Coordinates of C-alpha atoms in Angstrom, one line a residue:
Chain A
M1 CA -14.1 5.8 15.0
N2 CA -16.6 4.3 12.8
Y3 CA -16.4 0.6 12.0
P4 CA -15.1 0.3 8.4
K5 CA -18.1 -0.9 6.3
G6 CA -15.8 -2.9 4.0
I7 CA -14.7 -4.9 6.9
I8 CA -17.8 -6.4 8.0
K9 CA -18.7 -7.3 4.5
N10 CA -15.4 -9.1 3.9
H11 CA -15.7 -10.9 7.0
K12 CA -19.3 -11.9 6.4
N13 CA -18.2 -13.1 2.7
T14 CA -15.7 -15.5 4.2
I15 CA -18.9 -17.3 5.7
N16 CA -21.5 -16.2 3.5
Y17 CA -20.9 -15.5 -0.2
S18 CA -24.6 -14.4 -0.8
N19 CA -23.7 -10.6 -1.2
R20 CA -20.6 -11.5 -3.4
G21 CA -20.0 -8.8 -6.1
M22 CA -22.6 -6.4 -4.5
T23 CA -20.1 -4.2 -3.1
L24 CA -17.8 -1.6 -5.0
E25 CA -14.9 -3.1 -2.9
D26 CA -15.5 -6.5 -4.2
D27 CA -15.9 -5.4 -7.7
I28 CA -12.6 -3.4 -7.3
N29 CA -10.8 -6.4 -5.9
E30 CA -12.1 -8.7 -8.6
S31 CA -10.9 -6.1 -11.2
N32 CA -7.4 -5.9 -9.5
L33 CA -7.2 -9.5 -9.6
Y34 CA -8.1 -9.7 -13.4
Y35 CA -5.4 -7.2 -13.9
R36 CA -2.7 -9.1 -12.2
E37 CA -3.8 -12.4 -13.7
H38 CA -3.7 -10.9 -17.2
D39 CA -0.3 -9.0 -16.3
I40 CA -2.0 -5.7 -17.0
A41 CA -1.5 -4.0 -13.7
Y42 CA -0.4 -4.6 -10.2
I43 CA -2.8 -2.7 -7.9
Y44 CA -3.8 -3.9 -4.5
K45 CA -6.1 -2.8 -1.6
K46 CA -4.0 -1.9 1.6
P47 CA -5.0 -3.8 4.6
T48 CA -7.3 -1.9 7.0
P49 CA -4.8 -0.3 9.7
I50 CA -5.6 -1.4 13.2
K51 CA -3.9 -0.9 16.6
I52 CA -3.3 -4.0 18.4
T53 CA -3.4 -3.7 22.2
K54 CA -3.5 -7.5 23.3
V55 CA -1.9 -10.4 21.8
D56 CA -2.0 -14.1 23.1
Y57 CA 0.4 -16.9 22.1
P58 CA -1.5 -20.4 22.5
E59 CA 1.3 -21.9 20.7
R60 CA 4.8 -20.7 19.6
K61 CA 3.6 -20.1 15.8
K62 CA -0.1 -19.1 16.5
A63 CA -0.3 -15.6 17.6
K64 CA -4.0 -14.5 18.3
I65 CA -5.1 -10.8 18.4
K66 CA -7.2 -10.6 21.5
E67 CA -7.8 -6.7 21.2
A68 CA -7.4 -4.3 18.6
F69 CA -8.9 -1.0 17.4
F70 CA -9.6 0.4 13.9
M71 CA -7.4 3.3 13.0
E72 CA -7.9 6.3 10.5
P73 CA -6.0 5.5 7.4
S74 CA -3.0 7.7 6.6
T75 CA -3.6 7.3 2.9
T76 CA -6.0 6.0 0.2
D77 CA -7.1 2.3 0.0
Y78 CA -5.6 1.5 -3.3
N79 CA -2.4 1.7 -5.1
G80 CA 0.0 0.1 -7.3
I81 CA 1.7 0.2 -11.0
Y82 CA 0.3 0.7 -14.3
K83 CA 2.6 0.9 -17.4
G84 CA 5.3 2.1 -15.2
K85 CA 3.1 4.8 -13.5
Y86 CA 2.3 5.1 -10.0
I87 CA -1.7 4.7 -9.4
D88 CA -3.3 5.8 -6.4
F89 CA -7.0 6.0 -5.5
E90 CA -9.9 5.8 -3.1
A91 CA -13.4 4.1 -3.7
K92 CA -16.6 4.7 -1.7
E93 CA -20.2 4.2 -2.5
T94 CA -23.3 6.3 -1.5
N95 CA -27.1 5.6 -1.2
I96 CA -27.8 9.3 -1.9
K97 CA -28.9 9.7 -5.4
T98 CA -28.3 13.4 -5.9
S99 CA -24.8 13.9 -4.2
F100 CA -21.7 12.2 -2.9
P101 CA -21.1 13.2 0.7
L102 CA -17.5 14.4 1.2
A103 CA -17.5 12.8 4.7
N104 CA -16.8 9.5 2.8
I105 CA -13.2 10.8 2.1
H106 CA -10.9 12.0 4.8
P107 CA -9.1 15.4 4.4
H108 CA -5.7 13.6 4.7
Q109 CA -6.7 11.3 2.0
I110 CA -7.3 14.3 -0.2
A111 CA -4.1 15.9 0.8
H112 CA -2.4 12.6 -0.2
L113 CA -4.0 12.7 -3.7
N114 CA -3.0 16.1 -4.1
H115 CA 0.8 15.0 -3.2
I116 CA 0.4 12.0 -5.6
I117 CA -0.5 14.2 -8.7
R118 CA 2.1 16.8 -8.0
H119 CA 4.5 14.3 -8.0
G120 CA 3.7 12.7 -11.5
G121 CA 1.5 10.0 -10.3
I122 CA -2.2 9.1 -11.4
G123 CA -4.7 10.0 -8.8
F124 CA -8.5 9.7 -8.6
I125 CA -11.6 8.4 -6.8
I126 CA -14.1 5.9 -7.8
A127 CA -17.6 6.7 -6.4
R128 CA -20.5 4.6 -6.8
F129 CA -24.0 5.9 -6.7
T130 CA -25.6 2.5 -5.5
K131 CA -29.2 3.5 -6.1
L132 CA -28.6 4.8 -9.5
N133 CA -26.4 1.7 -10.2
Q134 CA -23.6 4.2 -11.8
T135 CA -19.9 4.3 -10.8
F136 CA -17.7 7.2 -11.9
L137 CA -13.9 7.7 -12.0
L138 CA -13.3 11.2 -10.9
P139 CA -9.6 12.6 -11.5
A140 CA -8.1 14.0 -8.4
T141 CA -7.6 17.3 -10.3
S142 CA -11.1 17.5 -10.7
L143 CA -11.9 16.7 -7.1
L144 CA -9.3 19.3 -5.9
E145 CA -10.9 21.9 -8.3
Y146 CA -14.3 21.2 -6.8
L147 CA -13.0 21.6 -3.1
N148 CA -11.1 24.6 -3.9
N149 CA -14.2 26.3 -5.2
S150 CA -17.0 25.1 -3.1
S151 CA -17.6 24.9 0.7
R152 CA -20.5 22.4 0.4
K153 CA -20.1 19.1 2.1
S154 CA -21.0 17.0 -0.9
I155 CA -20.3 16.8 -4.6
P156 CA -23.6 16.9 -6.7
Y157 CA -24.2 14.1 -8.9
D158 CA -24.1 16.6 -11.9
Y159 CA -20.4 17.4 -11.1
F160 CA -19.6 13.6 -11.5
S161 CA -21.6 13.4 -15.0
K162 CA -19.8 16.4 -16.3
N163 CA -16.3 16.1 -14.9
G164 CA -16.2 12.3 -14.2
Y165 CA -16.0 9.2 -16.5
L166 CA -18.8 6.7 -16.3
I167 CA -17.0 3.2 -15.7
K168 CA -18.7 0.6 -17.5
E169 CA -19.8 -2.8 -15.6
K170 CA -18.7 -5.7 -17.5
L171 CA -18.5 -9.5 -17.1
S172 CA -14.6 -9.5 -16.6
P173 CA -13.1 -7.3 -15.2
R174 CA -16.2 -6.2 -13.5
L175 CA -15.3 -2.7 -13.2
D176 CA -12.7 -1.8 -15.9
Y177 CA -11.4 1.4 -14.4
L178 CA -8.1 1.0 -16.1
Q179 CA -9.6 1.6 -19.5
I180 CA -10.6 5.2 -18.3
V181 CA -7.1 5.7 -16.9
Q182 CA -5.7 4.5 -20.4
N183 CA -7.8 7.2 -22.1
L184 CA -6.9 9.8 -19.8
L185 CA -3.1 9.0 -20.4
E186 CA -3.7 9.1 -24.1
V187 CA -5.2 12.3 -24.0
N188 CA -2.4 13.8 -21.9
Y189 CA 0.2 12.5 -24.2
E190 CA -1.6 14.2 -27.3
E191 CA -2.0 17.4 -25.4
K192 CA 1.9 17.5 -24.8
Chain B
M1 CA 1.9 -18.0 11.1
N2 CA 4.6 -16.5 13.3
Y3 CA 3.9 -13.3 15.0
P4 CA 5.4 -10.2 12.9
K5 CA 8.2 -8.8 14.9
G6 CA 7.6 -5.1 13.9
I7 CA 3.9 -5.1 15.5
I8 CA 5.2 -6.0 18.9
K9 CA 7.7 -3.4 18.7
N10 CA 5.3 -0.6 17.3
H11 CA 2.8 -1.4 19.8
K12 CA 5.6 -1.3 22.5
N13 CA 6.7 1.8 21.3
T14 CA 3.5 3.6 21.6
I15 CA 4.1 3.1 25.5
N16 CA 7.8 2.7 25.7
Y17 CA 10.1 4.8 23.5
S18 CA 13.2 3.2 25.0
N19 CA 13.9 1.2 21.7
R20 CA 13.1 4.0 19.5
G21 CA 15.3 3.9 16.3
M22 CA 16.8 0.7 17.2
T23 CA 14.7 -1.3 14.5
L24 CA 15.1 -1.2 10.9
E25 CA 11.3 -0.7 10.4
D26 CA 11.6 2.4 12.9
D27 CA 14.5 4.0 10.7
I28 CA 12.5 3.5 7.5
N29 CA 9.3 4.9 8.9
E30 CA 11.2 7.9 10.1
S31 CA 13.0 8.4 6.8
N32 CA 9.8 8.1 5.1
L33 CA 8.3 10.8 7.2
Y34 CA 11.4 12.9 6.5
Y35 CA 10.8 12.4 2.9
R36 CA 7.3 13.4 3.0
E37 CA 7.8 16.3 5.1
H38 CA 10.3 17.6 2.8
D39 CA 8.1 16.9 -0.2
I40 CA 10.6 14.6 -1.8
A41 CA 8.6 11.0 -1.8
Y42 CA 5.5 9.6 -0.6
I43 CA 6.2 6.2 0.5
Y44 CA 4.3 4.5 3.2
K45 CA 4.3 1.2 5.2
K46 CA 1.2 -0.9 4.4
P47 CA -0.7 -2.1 7.4
T48 CA -0.1 -5.7 8.7
P49 CA -2.6 -7.9 7.0
I50 CA -5.1 -9.5 9.7
K51 CA -8.2 -11.4 9.4
I52 CA -10.9 -10.3 11.8
T53 CA -13.0 -13.0 13.3
K54 CA -14.9 -11.2 16.1
V55 CA -15.9 -7.6 16.7
D56 CA -17.7 -5.9 19.6
Y57 CA -19.8 -2.8 19.6
P58 CA -19.7 -1.3 23.1
E59 CA -20.9 2.0 21.7
R60 CA -22.1 2.9 18.2
K61 CA -18.9 4.5 17.0
K62 CA -16.4 2.4 18.9
A63 CA -15.9 -1.0 17.4
K64 CA -13.5 -3.2 19.2
I65 CA -11.9 -6.2 17.5
K66 CA -12.0 -9.1 20.0
E67 CA -10.1 -11.8 17.9
A68 CA -8.2 -11.8 14.9
F69 CA -5.3 -13.5 13.3
F70 CA -2.3 -12.3 11.2
M71 CA -2.2 -13.2 7.6
E72 CA 0.5 -13.7 5.2
P73 CA 1.1 -10.2 3.3
S74 CA 0.4 -10.6 -0.5
T75 CA 3.0 -7.8 -1.5
T76 CA 5.8 -6.1 0.0
D77 CA 5.7 -3.9 3.1
Y78 CA 6.5 -0.4 1.4
N79 CA 5.4 1.2 -1.7
G80 CA 5.0 4.8 -3.0
I81 CA 6.2 7.5 -5.4
Y82 CA 9.4 9.1 -6.0
K83 CA 9.8 11.6 -8.9
G84 CA 6.8 10.0 -10.8
K85 CA 8.2 6.5 -10.4
Y86 CA 6.5 3.8 -8.6
I87 CA 8.9 2.5 -5.7
D88 CA 8.3 -0.9 -4.0
F89 CA 10.5 -2.8 -1.5
E90 CA 10.5 -5.1 1.5
A91 CA 12.9 -4.5 4.4
K92 CA 14.2 -7.2 6.9
E93 CA 17.0 -7.6 9.2
T94 CA 19.2 -10.6 10.5
N95 CA 21.5 -11.3 13.3
I96 CA 23.5 -13.4 11.1
K97 CA 26.8 -12.0 10.2
T98 CA 27.5 -14.0 7.1
S99 CA 24.3 -14.3 5.1
F100 CA 20.7 -13.1 4.8
P101 CA 18.3 -16.1 5.4
L102 CA 15.8 -16.0 2.5
A103 CA 13.1 -17.4 4.8
N104 CA 12.8 -13.6 5.4
I105 CA 11.2 -12.9 2.1
H106 CA 8.1 -14.9 0.9
P107 CA 8.4 -16.4 -2.6
H108 CA 5.2 -14.3 -3.5
Q109 CA 7.0 -11.3 -2.2
I110 CA 9.6 -12.1 -4.8
A111 CA 7.2 -12.8 -7.6
H112 CA 5.7 -9.5 -6.8
L113 CA 9.0 -7.7 -7.0
N114 CA 9.5 -9.3 -10.3
H115 CA 6.3 -8.0 -11.6
I116 CA 7.0 -4.4 -10.5
I117 CA 10.5 -4.3 -12.4
R118 CA 8.9 -6.0 -15.4
H119 CA 6.2 -3.1 -15.5
G120 CA 8.8 -0.1 -15.1
G121 CA 8.8 0.2 -11.3
I122 CA 11.8 0.5 -8.8
G123 CA 12.0 -2.6 -6.7
F124 CA 14.5 -3.6 -4.1
I125 CA 15.2 -5.1 -0.7
I126 CA 16.7 -3.4 2.2
A127 CA 18.6 -5.9 4.2
R128 CA 20.2 -5.0 7.5
F129 CA 23.1 -7.1 9.2
T130 CA 22.2 -6.0 12.7
K131 CA 25.3 -7.3 14.2
L132 CA 27.5 -5.7 11.6
N133 CA 25.6 -2.5 11.7
Q134 CA 25.3 -2.4 8.0
T135 CA 22.2 -1.8 5.9
F136 CA 22.2 -2.6 2.3
L137 CA 20.1 -1.9 -0.8
L138 CA 19.9 -4.7 -3.3
P139 CA 18.0 -3.9 -6.3
A140 CA 15.3 -6.6 -7.3
T141 CA 17.2 -7.5 -10.7
S142 CA 20.2 -8.5 -8.4
L143 CA 18.0 -10.4 -6.1
L144 CA 16.2 -12.4 -8.8
E145 CA 19.7 -13.0 -10.5
Y146 CA 20.8 -14.6 -7.5
L147 CA 17.7 -16.8 -7.1
N148 CA 18.0 -18.0 -10.6
N149 CA 21.5 -19.0 -10.1
S150 CA 21.5 -20.6 -6.7
S151 CA 19.6 -23.2 -4.7
R152 CA 20.9 -21.9 -1.3
K153 CA 18.4 -21.0 1.2
S154 CA 20.5 -17.6 2.1
I155 CA 22.4 -14.9 0.3
P156 CA 25.9 -14.6 1.5
Y157 CA 27.1 -11.3 2.9
D158 CA 29.6 -10.9 0.1
Y159 CA 26.7 -11.0 -2.6
F160 CA 25.2 -7.8 -0.8
S161 CA 28.8 -6.1 -0.6
K162 CA 29.5 -6.8 -4.3
N163 CA 25.8 -6.3 -5.7
G164 CA 24.2 -4.2 -3.2
Y165 CA 24.7 -0.5 -2.0
L166 CA 25.5 0.2 1.5
I167 CA 23.0 2.8 3.0
K168 CA 24.6 5.5 5.1
E169 CA 23.1 6.2 8.4
K170 CA 22.4 9.8 9.0
L171 CA 21.0 12.0 11.7
S172 CA 18.0 12.8 9.5
P173 CA 16.8 11.0 7.4
R174 CA 18.2 8.2 9.5
L175 CA 18.5 5.5 6.5
D176 CA 18.5 7.8 3.3
Y177 CA 17.9 5.0 0.8
L178 CA 16.4 7.4 -1.6
Q179 CA 19.9 8.6 -2.5
I180 CA 20.8 5.2 -3.7
V181 CA 17.6 5.0 -5.7
Q182 CA 18.6 8.4 -7.3
N183 CA 21.9 7.2 -8.2
L184 CA 20.5 4.2 -9.7
L185 CA 18.2 6.2 -11.7
E186 CA 21.0 8.6 -13.0
V187 CA 23.0 5.5 -14.1
N188 CA 20.1 4.0 -15.8
Y189 CA 19.4 7.3 -17.8
E190 CA 23.0 7.6 -18.8
E191 CA 23.1 4.0 -20.2
K192 CA 20.1 4.8 -22.3

């Protein structure tokens, strides 16, 4: 399978910080750290799943992985808790200006988001149109509605601007997506 | 840091199934699969966090990790959703018959469980006394209470038998820990 993009950047970032804050993943990680430090929410990125095939033990306590391969994730990348609610989402960026390619999200990740919302959790995707400098939160319900009614291999930008919520970029947290989650929770409570 | 025990076993299991069902991790993974297949809960083990330091690209789509190291996990190993509730736990086994060594659980994992229950999630540990063939669910509240009142480096078996809940081993799911979670939820609702 393909080399996950985030990893290269993460690895590079441990040596070279020049790109820091430029990727969506960095922005989300920084925001999640902000939420934890301010006791607002506990949301983490899951580690990248790998299959380990060779390990060396140069010393008793220092295992070194000599061969491993990237595996396809079974679930979304991010999950955690916010105000007692289970939160679950996937985040991806695209260079395309007019649509978001669905190849960015695996079918089992979409199935997973469906299970989450059926079971009362909060599920969504965060999609960044890098060239437009715009980042949207699209609720899983809207994502699934689109997929049920379309056979296209991408979601048009217009669908995000109509059904998604533009996430404000701030100084801190850089990408305050929980503000939108909070608004959605309040709307849902009012409706009930 | 130490080589995580589960990984060796997982890897071996992909080749040799003779140990199947013998480890606590296997039992929990099988139970979580059962819960998912029966649409009861969506709980997953997080991948083991590693730091990748060298990657090879023999072909465009086949990245091979040539060097990586195990990292300390920031959170517990398992989380997910059950009846709209956020579930979070750590699972460990010990060969000791009389107590459960606290070295099995990192201080930041304990801090994490504390955050989870403060924010309305369900947090606990699953501890197996391998030699006794007994597996307990100990709610995070009881774990934290013990830690606040003791400076010992282990939790006595008696503390588990008094404050924990013995998990029945069944054919399927092998370790039905959600049955205990369900009982605890009902007791909490009755009290309120």
